[in-house]
Coordinates of C-alpha atoms and ligand atoms in Angstrom, one line a residue:
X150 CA -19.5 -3.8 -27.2
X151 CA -22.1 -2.7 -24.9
X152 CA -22.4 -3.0 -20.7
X153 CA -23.1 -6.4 -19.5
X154 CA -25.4 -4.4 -16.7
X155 CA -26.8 -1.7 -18.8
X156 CA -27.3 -0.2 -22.1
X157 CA -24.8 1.8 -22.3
X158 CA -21.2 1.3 -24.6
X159 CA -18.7 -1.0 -22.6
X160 CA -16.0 1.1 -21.3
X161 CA -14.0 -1.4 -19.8
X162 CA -13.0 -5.1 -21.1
X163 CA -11.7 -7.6 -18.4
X164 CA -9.4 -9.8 -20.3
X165 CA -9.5 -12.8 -17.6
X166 CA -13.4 -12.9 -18.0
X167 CA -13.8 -11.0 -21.0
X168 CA -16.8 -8.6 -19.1
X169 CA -17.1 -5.7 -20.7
X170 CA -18.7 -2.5 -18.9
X171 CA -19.4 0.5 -19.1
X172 CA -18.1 3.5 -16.8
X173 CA -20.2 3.6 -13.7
X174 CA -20.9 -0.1 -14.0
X175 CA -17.0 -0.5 -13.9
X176 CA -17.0 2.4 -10.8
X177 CA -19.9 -0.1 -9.2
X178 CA -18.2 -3.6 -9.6
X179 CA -14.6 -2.3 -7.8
X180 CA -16.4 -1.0 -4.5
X181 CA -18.4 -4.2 -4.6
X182 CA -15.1 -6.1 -5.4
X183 CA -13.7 -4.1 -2.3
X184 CA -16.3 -4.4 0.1
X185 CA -15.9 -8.3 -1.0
X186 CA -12.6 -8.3 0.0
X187 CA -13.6 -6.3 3.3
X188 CA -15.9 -8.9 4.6
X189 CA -13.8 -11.8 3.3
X190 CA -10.8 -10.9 5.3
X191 CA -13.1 -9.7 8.2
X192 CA -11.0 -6.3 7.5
X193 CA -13.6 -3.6 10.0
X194 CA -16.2 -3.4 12.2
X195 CA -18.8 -1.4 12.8
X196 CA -18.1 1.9 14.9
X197 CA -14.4 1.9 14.0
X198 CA -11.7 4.5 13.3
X199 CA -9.9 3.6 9.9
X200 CA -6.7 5.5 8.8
X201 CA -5.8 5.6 5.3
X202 CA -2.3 5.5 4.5
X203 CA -2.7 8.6 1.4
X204 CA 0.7 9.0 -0.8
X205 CA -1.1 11.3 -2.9
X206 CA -0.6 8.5 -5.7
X207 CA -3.6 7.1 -7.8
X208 CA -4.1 4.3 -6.1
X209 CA -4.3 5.6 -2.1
X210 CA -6.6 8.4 -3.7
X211 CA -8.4 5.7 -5.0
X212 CA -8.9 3.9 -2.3
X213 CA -9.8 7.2 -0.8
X214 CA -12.9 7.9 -2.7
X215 CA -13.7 4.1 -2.9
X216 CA -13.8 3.9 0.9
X217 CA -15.7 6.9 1.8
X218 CA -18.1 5.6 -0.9
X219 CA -19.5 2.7 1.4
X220 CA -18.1 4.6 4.7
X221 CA -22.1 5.4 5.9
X222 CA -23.2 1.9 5.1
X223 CA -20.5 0.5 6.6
X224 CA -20.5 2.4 9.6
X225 CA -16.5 3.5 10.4
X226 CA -14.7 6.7 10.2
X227 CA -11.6 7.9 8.0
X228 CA -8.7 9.5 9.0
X229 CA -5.7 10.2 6.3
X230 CA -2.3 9.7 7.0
X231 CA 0.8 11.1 4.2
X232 CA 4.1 9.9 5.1
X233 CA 6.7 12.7 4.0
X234 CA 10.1 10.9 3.4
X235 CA 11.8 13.6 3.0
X236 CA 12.6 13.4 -1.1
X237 CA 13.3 17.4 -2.3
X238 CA 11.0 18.0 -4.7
X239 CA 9.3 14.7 -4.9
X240 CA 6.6 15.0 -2.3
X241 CA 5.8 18.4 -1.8
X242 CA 3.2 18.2 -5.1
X243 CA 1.5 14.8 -4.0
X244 CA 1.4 16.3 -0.3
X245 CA -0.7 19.2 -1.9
X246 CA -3.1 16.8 -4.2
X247 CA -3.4 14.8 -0.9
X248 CA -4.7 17.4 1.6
X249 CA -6.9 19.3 -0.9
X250 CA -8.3 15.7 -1.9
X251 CA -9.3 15.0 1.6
X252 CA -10.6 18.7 2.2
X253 CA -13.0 17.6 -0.2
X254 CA -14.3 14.6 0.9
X255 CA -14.1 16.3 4.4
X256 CA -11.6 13.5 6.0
X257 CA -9.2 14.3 8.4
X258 CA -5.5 14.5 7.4
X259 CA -2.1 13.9 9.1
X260 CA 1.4 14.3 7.6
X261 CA 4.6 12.3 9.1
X262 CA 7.7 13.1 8.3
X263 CA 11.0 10.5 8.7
X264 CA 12.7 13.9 9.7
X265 CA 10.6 14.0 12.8
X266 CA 10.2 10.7 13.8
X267 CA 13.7 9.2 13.1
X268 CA 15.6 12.3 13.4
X269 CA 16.9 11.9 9.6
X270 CA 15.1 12.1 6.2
X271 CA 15.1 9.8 3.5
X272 CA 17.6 12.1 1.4
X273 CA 20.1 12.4 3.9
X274 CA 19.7 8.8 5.0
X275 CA 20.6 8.0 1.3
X276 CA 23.4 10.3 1.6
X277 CA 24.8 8.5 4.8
X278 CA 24.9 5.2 2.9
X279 CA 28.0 5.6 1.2
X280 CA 28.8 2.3 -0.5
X281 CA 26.5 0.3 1.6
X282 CA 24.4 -1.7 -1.0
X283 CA 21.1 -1.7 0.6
X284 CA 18.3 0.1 -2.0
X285 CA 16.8 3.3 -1.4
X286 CA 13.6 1.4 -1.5
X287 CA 14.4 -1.2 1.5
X288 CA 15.7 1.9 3.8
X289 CA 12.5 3.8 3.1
X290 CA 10.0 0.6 3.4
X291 CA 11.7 -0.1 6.7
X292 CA 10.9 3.5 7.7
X293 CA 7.6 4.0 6.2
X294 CA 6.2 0.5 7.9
X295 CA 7.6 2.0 11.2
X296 CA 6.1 5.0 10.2
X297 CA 2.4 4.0 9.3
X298 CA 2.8 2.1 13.1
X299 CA 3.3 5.2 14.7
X300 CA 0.8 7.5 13.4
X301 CA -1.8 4.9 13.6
X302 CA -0.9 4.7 17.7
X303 CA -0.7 9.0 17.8
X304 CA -3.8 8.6 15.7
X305 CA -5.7 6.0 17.7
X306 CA -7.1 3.8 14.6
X307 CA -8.6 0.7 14.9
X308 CA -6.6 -0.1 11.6
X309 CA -5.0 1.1 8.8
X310 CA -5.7 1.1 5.2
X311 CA -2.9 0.8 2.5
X312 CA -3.8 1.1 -1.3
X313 CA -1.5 -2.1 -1.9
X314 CA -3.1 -4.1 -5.1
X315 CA -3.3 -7.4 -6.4
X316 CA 0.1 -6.6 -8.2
X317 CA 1.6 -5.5 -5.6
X318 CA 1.2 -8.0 -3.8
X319 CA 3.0 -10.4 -6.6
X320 CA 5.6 -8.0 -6.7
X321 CA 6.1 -7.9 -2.6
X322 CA 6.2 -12.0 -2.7
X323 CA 8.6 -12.2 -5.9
X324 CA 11.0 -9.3 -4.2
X325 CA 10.9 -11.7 -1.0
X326 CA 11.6 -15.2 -2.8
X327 CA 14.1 -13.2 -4.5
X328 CA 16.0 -11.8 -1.9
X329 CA 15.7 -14.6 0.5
X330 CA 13.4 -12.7 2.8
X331 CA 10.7 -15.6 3.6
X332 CA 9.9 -14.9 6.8
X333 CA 7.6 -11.5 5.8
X334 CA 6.0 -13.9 3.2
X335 CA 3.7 -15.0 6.5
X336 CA 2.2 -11.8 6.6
X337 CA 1.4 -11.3 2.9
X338 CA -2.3 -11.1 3.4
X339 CA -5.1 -8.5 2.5
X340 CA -5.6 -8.5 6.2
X341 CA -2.7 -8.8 8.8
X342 CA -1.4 -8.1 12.2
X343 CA 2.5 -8.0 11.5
X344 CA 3.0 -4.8 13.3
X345 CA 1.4 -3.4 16.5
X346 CA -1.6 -1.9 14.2
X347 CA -3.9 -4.4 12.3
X348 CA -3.2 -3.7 8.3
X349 CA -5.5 -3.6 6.1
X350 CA -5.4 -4.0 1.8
X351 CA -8.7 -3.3 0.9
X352 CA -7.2 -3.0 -3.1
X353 CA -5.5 -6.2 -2.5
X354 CA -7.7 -8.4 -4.3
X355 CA -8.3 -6.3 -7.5
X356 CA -5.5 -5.4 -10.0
X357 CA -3.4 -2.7 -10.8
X358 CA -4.7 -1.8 -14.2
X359 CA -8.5 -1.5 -12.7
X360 CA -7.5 1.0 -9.5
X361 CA -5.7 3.2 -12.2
X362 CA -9.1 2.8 -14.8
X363 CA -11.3 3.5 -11.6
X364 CA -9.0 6.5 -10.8
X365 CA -9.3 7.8 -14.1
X366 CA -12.8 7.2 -14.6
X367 CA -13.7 9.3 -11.6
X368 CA -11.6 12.4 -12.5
X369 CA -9.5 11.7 -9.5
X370 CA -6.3 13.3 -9.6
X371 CA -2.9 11.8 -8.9
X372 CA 0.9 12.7 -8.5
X373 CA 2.4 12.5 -12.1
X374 CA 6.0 13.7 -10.4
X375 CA 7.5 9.6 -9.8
X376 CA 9.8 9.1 -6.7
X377 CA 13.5 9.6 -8.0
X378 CA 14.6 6.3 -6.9
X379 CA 12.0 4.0 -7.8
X380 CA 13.9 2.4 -10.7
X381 CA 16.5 1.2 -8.3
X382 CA 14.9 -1.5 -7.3
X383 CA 13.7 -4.9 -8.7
X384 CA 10.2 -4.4 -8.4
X385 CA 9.7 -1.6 -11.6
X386 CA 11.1 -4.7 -13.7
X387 CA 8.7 -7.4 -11.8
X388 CA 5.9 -5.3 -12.9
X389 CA 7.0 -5.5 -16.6
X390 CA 7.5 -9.3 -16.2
X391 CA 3.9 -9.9 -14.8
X392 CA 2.3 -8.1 -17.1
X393 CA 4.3 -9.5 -19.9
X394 CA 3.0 -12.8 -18.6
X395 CA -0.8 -12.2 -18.1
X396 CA -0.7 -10.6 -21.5
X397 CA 0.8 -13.6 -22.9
X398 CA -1.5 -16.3 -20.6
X399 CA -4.4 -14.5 -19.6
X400 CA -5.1 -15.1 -15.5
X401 CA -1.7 -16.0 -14.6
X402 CA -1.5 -13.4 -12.2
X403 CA -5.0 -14.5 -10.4
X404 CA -3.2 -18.0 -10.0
X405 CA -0.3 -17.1 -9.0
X406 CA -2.0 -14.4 -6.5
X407 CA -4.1 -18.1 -4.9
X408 CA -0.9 -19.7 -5.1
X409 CA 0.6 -16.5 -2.8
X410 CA -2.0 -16.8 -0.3
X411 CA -1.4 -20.7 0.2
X412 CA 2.1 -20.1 0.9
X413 CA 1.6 -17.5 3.0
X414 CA -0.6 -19.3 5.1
X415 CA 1.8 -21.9 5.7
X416 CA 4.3 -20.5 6.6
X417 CA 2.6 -17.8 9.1
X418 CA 1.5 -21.3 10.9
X419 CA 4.7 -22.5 10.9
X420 CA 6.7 -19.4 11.9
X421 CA 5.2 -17.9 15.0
X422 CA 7.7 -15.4 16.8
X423 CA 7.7 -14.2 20.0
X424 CA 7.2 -10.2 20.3
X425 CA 9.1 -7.6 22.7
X426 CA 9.0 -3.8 23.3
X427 CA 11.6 -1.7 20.9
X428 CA 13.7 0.1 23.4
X429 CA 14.2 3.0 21.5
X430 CA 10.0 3.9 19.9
X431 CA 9.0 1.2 22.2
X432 CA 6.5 -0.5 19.8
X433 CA 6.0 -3.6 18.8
X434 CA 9.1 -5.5 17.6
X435 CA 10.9 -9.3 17.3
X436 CA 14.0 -8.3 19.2
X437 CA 15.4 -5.4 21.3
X438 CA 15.3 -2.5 18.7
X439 CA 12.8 -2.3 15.8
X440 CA 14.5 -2.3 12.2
X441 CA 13.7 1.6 11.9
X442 CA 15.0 2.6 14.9
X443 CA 18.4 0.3 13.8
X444 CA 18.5 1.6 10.4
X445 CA 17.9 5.1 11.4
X446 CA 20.6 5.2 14.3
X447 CA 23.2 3.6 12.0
X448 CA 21.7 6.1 9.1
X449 CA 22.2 9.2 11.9
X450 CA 25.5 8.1 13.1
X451 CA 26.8 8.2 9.4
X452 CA 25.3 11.1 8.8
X453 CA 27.1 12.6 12.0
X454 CA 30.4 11.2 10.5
X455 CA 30.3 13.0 6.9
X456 CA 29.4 16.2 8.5
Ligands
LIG19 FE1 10.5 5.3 -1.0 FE2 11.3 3.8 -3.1 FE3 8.7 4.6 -2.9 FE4 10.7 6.3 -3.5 S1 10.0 4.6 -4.7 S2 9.0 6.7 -2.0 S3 12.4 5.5 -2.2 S4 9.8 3.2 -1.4
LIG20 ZN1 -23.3 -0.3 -17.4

């Protein structure tokens, strides 16, 4: 099969529109699909200061190289930002592939740790839970949401970038319907201001299986060590399901994705909550104390206990 742009062999078949394309024509259509999303959500202007929330995964050093790609025409600046949980032995390879990544594309790089900010890392946080039957996952999203909000106020960003896909974002909204959680369903947009710093999903419109074909295709490196815990959860087995389905009934996941958006859309109209000051980080947060801070105090005070 050859490019549908070019003359060259097709490299890359999209099932849902059966395009077929060959390697840079692939590399071409995802930053146009990104820039897309960009202007569609409104997600930058000109001039600004964007931080990029790097794991040191495939798809945050995707969005990496993707972003610096049209950062010129585009006019805004980078600054990456690695969230250390605190896993032994997890992150200290993807903090490496991080920093050298952005050495090379000459963008600035921050790492903040849970340890530092909260006073307790993720492993001894797990530790602490005892028979408490809240998932490693939920007690580290709570903290790495707080987390991204801080750096990106230390940092001064405009906004900040996470590498969240079109998957994940399926994922996100069937974990919520699942456990009950509707209320963060509001803020399930490419482009949100949930927190006290605008987020911003550049990926968020394009799958899963394209970022890790664009990652692959541009000899960008990636983690291979996976976090310890992140069969615990649901999601790992939402993924499966999803993929099961669009394999079976090609572009179910692009409807169900439109579906997403209308929900979400509805109920951020109908939910608006008033905001206060967390008395303990003092950002942005519905009541007195932010779910971080909570989670981290009860976490420490555990902690404190088993010692
Ligand atoms: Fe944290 Fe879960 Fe991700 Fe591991 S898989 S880094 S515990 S959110
Ligand atoms: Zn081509």
């Amino acid at each position: 099969m050859k490019c549908e742009r070019c003359e060259n062999d097709a490299a890359y078949v999209r099932k849902y529109s059966g395009q077929g394309l060959c390697s840079g024509c692939f590399s071409d259509s995802i930053l146009r699909k990104m820039a897309k999303t960009i202007s569609k959500y409104e997600m930058m202007r000109r001039g600004e200061r964007i931080g990029v929330a790097v794991s040191g995964g495939k798809d945050s050093l995707a969005l990496l190289h993707a972003l610096s790609r049209i950062a010129g025409d585009r006019d805004f600046e980078m600054v990456a930002v690695t969230i250390d949980e605190g896993i032994p032995g997890y992150r200290d390879e993807a903090l490496e592939i991080a920093s050298e990544y952005c050495r090379g594309l000459d963008v600035e790089h921050h790492v903040y740790s849970y340890g530092d900010l909260f006073g307790i890392t993720l492993d001894e946080a797990l530790q602490a839970r005892g028979s408490e039957k809240t998932t490693s996952c939920s007690i580290c999203g709570t903290l790495r949401r707080r987390a991204i909000d801080r750096a990106a106020a230390d940092l001064d960003v405009d906004a900040m970038a996470t590498a969240h896909n079109l998957d994940d974002v399926l994922q996100t909204f069937l974990i919520n319907m699942i456990s009950g959680d509707t209320k963060k369903i509001g803020w399930m947009d490419p482009s949100s201001v949930a927190g006290p710093s605008r987020r911003i999903k550049p990926f968020g419109e394009i799958y899963e299986a394209e970022i890790v074909f664009y990652a692959f295709t541009n000899g960008i490196p990636f983690q291979t060590e996976p976090c310890p815990h992140m069969n615990e959860g649901i999601r790992t087995e939402l993924r499966e399901f999803l993929n099961g389905l669009e394999e079976a009934h090609v572009g179910a996941k692009g409807s169900l994705y439109r579906s997403v958006l209308k929900v979400a859309a509805s109920m951020r109209d109908s939910a608006r909550v008033e905001k206060s000051q967390c008395v303990e980080c003092g950002m942005e947060c519905t009541g007195s104390t932010c779910a971080a801070c909570t989670t981290a105090a009860r976490m420490r005070g555990a902690n404190r206990m088993q010692i």
